Coordinates of C-alpha atoms and ligand atoms in Angstrom, one line a residue:
X1 CA 8.4 -30.9 24.9
X2 CA 5.8 -30.7 22.0
X3 CA 6.9 -32.2 18.7
X4 CA 5.7 -31.4 15.3
X5 CA 6.9 -33.1 12.0
X6 CA 7.7 -29.5 10.6
X7 CA 7.8 -26.2 12.0
X8 CA 7.4 -23.1 9.7
X9 CA 9.0 -20.1 11.7
X10 CA 7.7 -16.9 9.9
X11 CA 4.3 -16.8 8.4
X12 CA 4.6 -14.1 5.8
X13 CA 4.8 -14.7 2.1
X14 CA 7.2 -17.7 2.0
X15 CA 6.0 -19.4 5.2
X16 CA 2.4 -19.2 4.2
X17 CA 3.2 -20.1 0.5
X18 CA 4.9 -23.1 1.7
X19 CA 2.3 -24.2 4.2
X20 CA -0.6 -23.9 1.7
X21 CA 1.3 -25.9 -0.9
X22 CA 2.0 -28.6 1.8
X23 CA -1.6 -29.2 2.6
X24 CA -2.4 -32.2 0.2
X25 CA 0.9 -33.7 1.2
X26 CA 0.1 -33.4 5.0
X27 CA -3.5 -35.0 4.4
X28 CA -1.8 -38.2 2.8
X29 CA 1.3 -38.6 5.1
X30 CA -0.9 -37.5 8.1
X31 CA 2.0 -35.2 9.2
X32 CA 1.6 -32.1 11.5
X33 CA 3.0 -28.5 11.1
X34 CA 3.4 -25.7 13.5
X35 CA 3.4 -22.3 11.8
X36 CA 4.4 -19.4 13.9
X37 CA 4.5 -15.6 13.3
X38 CA 4.9 -12.9 15.8
X39 CA 2.3 -10.6 14.0
X40 CA -1.3 -11.3 13.3
X41 CA -0.9 -10.6 9.6
X42 CA -4.0 -8.6 9.1
X43 CA -2.4 -5.4 7.7
X44 CA -2.3 -4.7 3.9
X45 CA 1.6 -4.2 4.5
X46 CA 2.7 -4.9 0.9
X47 CA 1.7 -5.4 -2.7
X48 CA 3.4 -8.1 -4.6
X49 CA 3.9 -7.8 -8.4
X50 CA 5.2 -10.6 -10.5
X51 CA 4.8 -12.0 -14.0
X52 CA 3.9 -15.7 -14.8
X53 CA 2.6 -17.7 -17.9
X54 CA 0.2 -20.0 -16.0
X55 CA -2.1 -19.5 -13.1
X56 CA -0.5 -20.7 -9.8
X57 CA -2.0 -21.5 -6.4
X58 CA -2.7 -17.7 -5.6
X59 CA -4.8 -17.1 -8.7
X60 CA -8.0 -16.5 -6.8
X61 CA -6.3 -13.6 -4.8
X62 CA -4.8 -11.9 -7.9
X63 CA -6.3 -8.4 -7.5
X64 CA -5.4 -7.2 -11.1
X65 CA -3.6 -8.5 -14.1
X66 CA -2.2 -6.9 -17.2
X67 CA -1.5 -8.3 -20.7
X68 CA 0.4 -5.1 -21.8
X69 CA 3.3 -3.1 -20.1
X70 CA 5.0 0.1 -21.0
X71 CA 8.7 1.1 -20.6
X72 CA 9.7 4.8 -20.5
X73 CA 12.6 7.2 -20.4
X74 CA 12.9 10.9 -21.6
X75 CA 13.8 9.7 -25.0
X76 CA 11.1 7.1 -25.7
X77 CA 8.0 5.3 -24.6
X78 CA 7.5 1.7 -25.6
X79 CA 4.3 -0.5 -25.2
X80 CA 4.8 -4.2 -25.0
X81 CA 2.4 -7.0 -25.3
X82 CA 3.8 -9.7 -23.0
X83 CA 1.7 -12.7 -24.0
X84 CA 2.0 -15.5 -23.0
X85 CA 2.9 -13.7 -19.6
X86 CA 0.7 -11.7 -17.5
X87 CA 1.7 -9.1 -15.1
X88 CA -0.2 -9.6 -11.7
X89 CA -0.7 -7.8 -8.4
X90 CA -1.6 -9.4 -5.1
X91 CA -2.5 -7.3 -2.2
X92 CA -0.9 -8.4 1.0
X93 CA -4.2 -8.4 3.0
X94 CA -5.9 -10.5 0.4
X95 CA -3.0 -13.2 0.5
X96 CA -3.1 -13.2 4.3
X97 CA -6.9 -13.6 4.7
X98 CA -7.0 -16.2 2.0
X99 CA -4.0 -18.3 3.5
X100 CA -5.4 -17.8 7.0
X101 CA -8.7 -19.4 5.9
X102 CA -7.3 -22.4 4.0
X103 CA -4.6 -23.1 6.7
X104 CA -7.0 -22.7 9.7
X105 CA -9.4 -25.3 8.1
X106 CA -6.7 -28.0 8.1
X107 CA -6.3 -30.3 11.1
X108 CA -2.8 -30.8 10.1
X109 CA -1.6 -27.1 10.6
X110 CA -1.5 -25.3 13.9
X111 CA -0.9 -21.5 13.7
X112 CA 0.3 -19.5 16.7
X113 CA 1.3 -16.0 17.1
X114 CA 4.7 -15.7 19.1
X115 CA 8.2 -14.4 19.0
X116 CA 10.5 -16.9 17.7
X117 CA 13.7 -16.4 19.9
X118 CA 16.0 -19.2 18.4
X119 CA 16.1 -22.0 16.0
X120 CA 18.8 -24.7 16.1
X121 CA 19.7 -28.1 15.2
X122 CA 21.1 -30.7 17.8
X123 CA 21.5 -34.5 17.1
X124 CA 19.5 -34.5 13.8
X125 CA 16.5 -32.6 15.5
X126 CA 15.3 -29.3 14.9
X127 CA 14.4 -26.9 17.9
X128 CA 12.3 -23.8 18.0
X129 CA 12.1 -21.5 21.0
X130 CA 8.9 -19.4 20.9
X131 CA 8.2 -17.0 23.9
X132 CA 10.4 -19.3 26.2
X133 CA 8.7 -22.6 25.2
X134 CA 10.8 -25.1 23.0
X135 CA 9.3 -27.1 20.3
X136 CA 11.1 -30.1 18.7
X137 CA 10.7 -31.0 14.9
X138 CA 12.1 -32.8 12.1
X139 CA 12.7 -29.8 9.9
X140 CA 12.5 -26.2 10.4
X141 CA 11.6 -23.9 7.6
X142 CA 12.6 -20.3 8.4
X143 CA 11.8 -17.1 6.6
X144 CA 12.8 -15.0 9.6
X145 CA 15.3 -12.3 8.6
X146 CA 18.9 -13.2 9.3
X147 CA 21.6 -10.8 10.3
X148 CA 24.7 -11.3 8.2
X149 CA 27.9 -9.6 8.8
X150 CA 28.5 -7.5 5.8
X151 CA 31.7 -7.8 3.7
X152 CA 32.0 -4.7 1.6
X153 CA 35.5 -5.8 0.6
X154 CA 34.0 -8.6 -1.4
X155 CA 30.2 -7.9 -2.1
X156 CA 27.9 -5.3 -3.1
X157 CA 25.2 -3.9 -1.0
X158 CA 22.4 -1.8 -2.4
X159 CA 18.9 -1.0 -1.1
X160 CA 15.8 -0.8 -3.3
X161 CA 13.6 1.7 -1.4
X162 CA 10.3 2.9 -2.5
X163 CA 7.0 4.7 -1.5
X164 CA 4.0 4.1 -3.4
X165 CA 0.5 5.9 -3.2
X166 CA -2.9 4.6 -4.6
X167 CA -4.4 7.9 -6.0
X168 CA -7.9 8.6 -7.4
X169 CA -8.0 11.2 -9.9
X170 CA -11.0 13.3 -10.5
X171 CA -10.9 12.6 -14.4
X172 CA -10.0 9.4 -16.2
X173 CA -6.2 9.5 -16.8
X174 CA -5.2 5.8 -16.7
X175 CA -5.3 3.1 -19.3
X176 CA -6.5 0.1 -17.2
X177 CA -5.2 -2.5 -19.6
X178 CA -1.6 -1.1 -19.6
X179 CA 0.9 -1.1 -16.5
X180 CA 3.9 0.9 -16.6
X181 CA 6.8 -1.3 -15.4
X182 CA 9.5 1.3 -15.3
X183 CA 9.4 5.0 -16.2
X184 CA 12.8 6.7 -15.8
X185 CA 11.3 10.2 -16.2
X186 CA 12.6 10.9 -12.5
X187 CA 15.8 12.7 -11.2
X188 CA 18.7 10.0 -11.6
X189 CA 21.1 12.0 -9.3
X190 CA 20.0 10.0 -6.0
X191 CA 20.8 6.8 -7.8
X192 CA 18.8 4.6 -10.3
X193 CA 15.3 5.7 -9.9
X194 CA 11.9 5.1 -11.7
X195 CA 8.3 5.0 -11.1
X196 CA 5.9 2.3 -12.0
X197 CA 2.2 2.8 -12.5
X198 CA -0.4 0.0 -11.9
X199 CA -3.8 1.2 -13.0
X200 CA -6.8 -0.3 -11.2
X201 CA -9.3 1.7 -13.2
X202 CA -9.3 4.8 -15.3
X203 CA -9.2 7.0 -12.2
X204 CA -7.4 4.8 -9.8
X205 CA -3.8 3.5 -9.9
X206 CA -0.9 2.7 -7.6
X207 CA 2.0 4.9 -8.5
X208 CA 5.3 3.8 -6.9
X209 CA 8.6 5.9 -6.8
X210 CA 11.6 3.4 -6.4
X211 CA 15.3 4.0 -5.9
X212 CA 18.3 1.7 -6.1
X213 CA 21.0 3.2 -3.8
X214 CA 23.1 2.6 -0.7
X215 CA 21.0 4.5 1.7
X216 CA 17.3 5.4 2.0
X217 CA 16.2 9.1 1.3
X218 CA 14.7 11.4 3.8
X219 CA 11.0 10.9 4.0
X220 CA 10.1 14.2 2.2
X221 CA 12.2 13.1 -0.9
X222 CA 9.7 10.3 -1.8
X223 CA 6.8 12.6 -1.3
X224 CA 8.4 15.3 -3.6
X225 CA 9.2 12.8 -6.4
X226 CA 5.6 11.3 -6.4
X227 CA 4.0 14.7 -6.4
X228 CA 6.3 15.7 -9.2
X229 CA 5.8 12.6 -11.3
X230 CA 2.1 12.8 -10.8
X231 CA 2.0 16.5 -11.9
X232 CA 4.6 16.5 -14.6
X233 CA 4.2 13.0 -16.3
X234 CA 0.5 12.2 -15.6
X235 CA -0.6 15.7 -15.8
X236 CA -2.7 15.3 -13.0
X237 CA -3.3 18.2 -10.2
X238 CA -6.5 17.1 -8.8
X239 CA -6.3 13.7 -6.8
X240 CA -6.8 12.0 -3.5
X241 CA -4.2 9.6 -1.9
X242 CA -6.1 6.5 -0.9
X243 CA -3.5 4.3 0.4
X244 CA 0.4 4.4 1.1
X245 CA 3.0 1.8 0.9
X246 CA 6.7 2.1 2.0
X247 CA 9.4 -0.6 1.8
X248 CA 13.0 -1.4 1.5
X249 CA 14.4 -4.7 -0.2
X250 CA 18.1 -5.6 0.1
X251 CA 19.8 -6.1 -3.2
X252 CA 23.1 -7.9 -2.8
X253 CA 25.5 -10.5 -4.1
X254 CA 26.4 -11.8 -0.6
X255 CA 25.9 -15.5 -0.8
X256 CA 23.3 -16.9 1.7
X257 CA 23.4 -20.4 2.9
X258 CA 20.0 -21.9 2.2
X259 CA 20.3 -24.8 4.6
X260 CA 22.1 -25.5 7.8
X261 CA 21.3 -28.9 9.6
X262 CA 17.7 -29.3 10.0
X263 CA 17.0 -25.7 9.0
X264 CA 15.9 -24.8 5.5
X265 CA 15.7 -20.9 4.9
X266 CA 12.9 -19.5 2.8
X267 CA 12.2 -16.4 1.0
X268 CA 14.4 -13.3 1.5
X269 CA 16.1 -15.2 4.5
X270 CA 16.9 -18.0 2.1
X271 CA 18.5 -15.8 -0.7
X272 CA 15.3 -15.9 -2.8
X273 CA 15.3 -12.1 -3.4
X274 CA 16.9 -11.6 -6.9
X275 CA 20.1 -9.5 -6.2
X276 CA 19.7 -7.2 -9.2
X277 CA 15.9 -6.5 -9.1
X278 CA 14.6 -7.3 -5.7
X279 CA 11.8 -9.4 -7.2
X280 CA 11.1 -12.4 -4.9
X281 CA 7.5 -13.5 -5.0
X282 CA 7.9 -15.9 -8.0
X283 CA 11.1 -17.3 -6.7
X284 CA 9.5 -18.1 -3.4
X285 CA 6.7 -19.9 -5.4
X286 CA 9.1 -21.9 -7.4
X287 CA 11.3 -22.8 -4.2
X288 CA 8.2 -23.7 -2.0
X289 CA 6.7 -25.8 -5.1
X290 CA 10.1 -27.7 -5.4
X291 CA 10.3 -28.4 -1.6
X292 CA 6.7 -29.8 -1.6
X293 CA 7.5 -31.9 -4.8
X294 CA 10.5 -33.3 -3.1
X295 CA 8.6 -34.2 0.2
X296 CA 6.1 -36.0 -2.0
X297 CA 8.8 -37.8 -4.0
X298 CA 11.2 -38.9 -1.2
X299 CA 9.7 -37.8 2.2
X300 CA 12.6 -35.2 2.8
X301 CA 12.6 -31.6 1.8
X302 CA 16.2 -31.0 0.6
X303 CA 16.3 -29.9 -2.8
X304 CA 19.4 -29.5 -4.8
X305 CA 18.4 -27.3 -7.5
X306 CA 18.2 -23.4 -7.3
X307 CA 18.8 -21.2 -10.2
X308 CA 21.9 -22.1 -12.2
X309 CA 24.9 -20.3 -10.7
X310 CA 25.6 -18.2 -13.7
X311 CA 22.6 -16.2 -12.9
X312 CA 24.3 -15.1 -9.6
X313 CA 27.1 -13.9 -11.7
X314 CA 24.9 -12.0 -13.9
X315 CA 23.1 -10.3 -10.9
X316 CA 26.5 -9.5 -9.3
X317 CA 27.8 -7.9 -12.4
X318 CA 24.7 -5.8 -12.8
X319 CA 24.8 -4.8 -9.1
X320 CA 28.5 -3.8 -9.6
X321 CA 27.6 -1.6 -12.5
X322 CA 24.8 0.0 -10.5
X323 CA 26.7 0.5 -7.4
X324 CA 29.8 1.9 -9.2
X325 CA 27.6 4.1 -11.2
X326 CA 29.8 3.5 -14.3
X327 CA 26.6 3.1 -16.4
X328 CA 23.2 4.2 -15.1
X329 CA 20.4 1.9 -14.5
X330 CA 18.4 4.0 -16.9
X331 CA 20.8 3.3 -19.8
X332 CA 21.1 -0.5 -18.9
X333 CA 17.2 -1.1 -18.7
X334 CA 16.4 1.1 -21.8
X335 CA 18.9 -0.8 -23.8
X336 CA 17.6 -4.1 -22.5
X337 CA 14.0 -3.2 -23.2
X338 CA 14.5 -1.5 -26.6
X339 CA 16.8 -4.2 -28.2
X340 CA 15.0 -7.4 -26.8
X341 CA 11.5 -8.9 -26.9
X342 CA 9.9 -8.2 -23.6
X343 CA 9.1 -11.9 -23.2
X344 CA 12.7 -12.7 -23.4
X345 CA 13.5 -10.2 -20.8
X346 CA 10.8 -11.4 -18.4
X347 CA 12.3 -15.0 -18.9
X348 CA 15.7 -13.9 -18.2
X349 CA 14.9 -11.8 -15.1
X350 CA 13.1 -15.2 -14.0
X351 CA 16.4 -16.8 -14.4
X352 CA 14.8 -19.2 -16.9
X353 CA 16.7 -18.4 -20.1
X354 CA 19.1 -20.8 -21.8
X355 CA 22.8 -19.9 -22.2
X356 CA 22.2 -19.3 -26.0
X357 CA 19.3 -17.0 -25.2
X358 CA 21.4 -15.1 -22.6
X359 CA 24.3 -14.6 -25.2
X360 CA 21.8 -13.1 -27.5
X361 CA 20.6 -10.7 -24.8
X362 CA 24.2 -9.8 -23.8
X363 CA 25.0 -9.0 -27.4
X364 CA 22.5 -6.2 -27.2
X365 CA 24.0 -4.6 -24.1
X366 CA 26.9 -2.4 -23.3
X367 CA 29.5 -5.0 -23.7
X368 CA 32.6 -3.2 -22.6
X369 CA 31.0 -1.7 -19.5
X370 CA 29.6 -5.1 -18.5
X371 CA 32.9 -6.9 -19.3
X372 CA 34.7 -4.4 -17.2
X373 CA 32.1 -4.7 -14.2
X374 CA 32.6 -8.6 -14.5
X375 CA 36.5 -8.2 -14.4
X376 CA 36.4 -5.8 -11.4
X377 CA 33.9 -7.8 -9.4
X378 CA 36.0 -10.9 -10.1
X379 CA 39.3 -9.1 -9.0
X380 CA 37.5 -7.9 -5.9
X381 CA 36.4 -11.4 -4.9
X382 CA 40.2 -12.6 -5.7
X383 CA 41.9 -9.7 -3.6
X384 CA 39.7 -10.4 -0.7
X385 CA 40.5 -14.1 -0.3
Ligands
LIG401 C1 6.6 -3.3 0.8 C2 7.3 -4.4 0.0 C3 6.8 -4.7 -1.3 C4 7.3 -5.8 -2.0 N1 6.8 -6.0 -3.4 C5 7.4 -6.9 -4.1 C6 6.8 -7.2 -5.3 O1 6.1 -6.3 -5.8 N2 7.5 -8.2 -6.0 C7 8.2 -9.1 -5.4 O2 8.6 -10.1 -6.0 N3 8.7 -8.8 -4.1 C8 8.3 -7.9 -3.4 N4 8.8 -7.7 -2.3 C9 9.9 -8.5 -1.8 C10 9.4 -9.7 -1.1 O3 8.6 -10.4 -2.1 C11 8.7 -9.5 0.2 O4 9.5 -9.1 1.0 C12 8.1 -10.9 0.7 O5 7.2 -10.6 1.7 C13 9.3 -11.7 1.2 O6 8.8 -13.0 1.9 P1 9.4 -13.6 3.1 O7 8.5 -14.5 3.6 O8 10.8 -13.9 2.9 O9 9.3 -12.4 4.1 P2 8.0 -11.8 5.0 O10 6.8 -11.8 4.0 O11 8.5 -10.5 5.5 O12 7.8 -12.9 6.1 C14 8.6 -13.0 7.3 C15 7.8 -13.2 8.4 O13 8.5 -13.4 9.6 C16 7.9 -12.9 10.7 N5 8.9 -12.8 11.7 C17 9.9 -12.0 11.7 N6 10.8 -12.1 13.0 C18 10.0 -13.0 13.6 C19 10.3 -13.5 14.8 N7 11.3 -13.3 15.6 N8 9.3 -14.4 15.3 C20 8.1 -14.8 14.5 N9 7.9 -14.2 13.4 C21 8.9 -13.3 12.9 C22 7.4 -11.6 10.2 O14 6.3 -11.1 10.9 C23 6.9 -12.0 8.7 O15 5.5 -12.2 8.6 C24 8.3 -6.5 -1.5 C25 8.7 -6.3 -0.2 C26 8.3 -5.1 0.5 C27 8.8 -4.9 1.9

């Protein structure tokens, strides 16, 4: 049986982020990694957007970045200078090509394409079965989706589902320096819905229609919403669709065990998708950087610190409000953006604010609705015990 010091099961965003960050450590420690994915990862299957203050390891593949964001609803439009943050966009295809090149040049990493059939721990060793062949390892890092039995009596489950088009207009209609983070000028009956607009030039932009609800919509509903937004909000009738992206991100407060025996879960499988927003990219980067720092410090990858627990309670409360429809997402996000500095909101959504800063933010929100949602969510947990 072949043995590797570490096996990374799943070579998407999290698996490759970890592998790339591990490279200097592998050189020094002379350790070997096996990275497995069932796909060749050549497609431009998604676009990642996120904000950060300092350039990180993927800066060279950042496709566009913006210093200014907008927020809009039917009543107002707000422009925000988000310095020292920048809002960034990475195309999946660029990320995969860059990591492929870096990782394949290292003699410490072996990349294979195959179906991971099972992962398990036995007597302090990890095992990974790939297309019938078993490999042993000291640690498995897995980002392969996990199937969890749902507990709707205890937890909330929403989906963030979206379709985006890169469109090219015949005349200049976009402001390339400013991205629209959320525009609620969309029908709200289907659930909380908004559009974001990421301009790539004055005639080219990614327009993405996003909905938070329990179920996906029929395919035609996304097309209708996008066409309507482009016509009514962007006042554009003449355009070509250059690319399309579709996706679903789970939003839930169902706790996920991040480690089991010799298995450490990464990415969405590890619970690094923020329950209330679906943002994952930055959380993956912080998690994988912390694992590598721990390896360098102690030789083992177990890290104790995730985001403080209170952020899980905030996410669960917001999810409860969104699922119960007691307060619309439009109202919540509009209040948040109108009454707080954009930098504070970005810091808060990154789980990086202090308790004092959070109290200041909460004072600006719809206190009674949030208090009621917190109470109902707590009662739900107590009742189902
Ligand atoms: C279309 C889309 C757009 C998104 N946009 C954003 C965004 O803008 N910002 C943000 O923060 N988050 C975004 N997300 C959420 C999140 O960042 C991504 O889903 C991200 O790719 C999660 O990383 P991951 O490594 O957990 O999962 P993945 O990147 O999906 O990687 C998992 C890997 O496991 C492989 N795999 C699965 N099963 C097996 C198996 N049995 N054997 C071998 N390999 C297997 C898959 O092929 C895949 O490569 C988006 C998600 C989607 C779907």
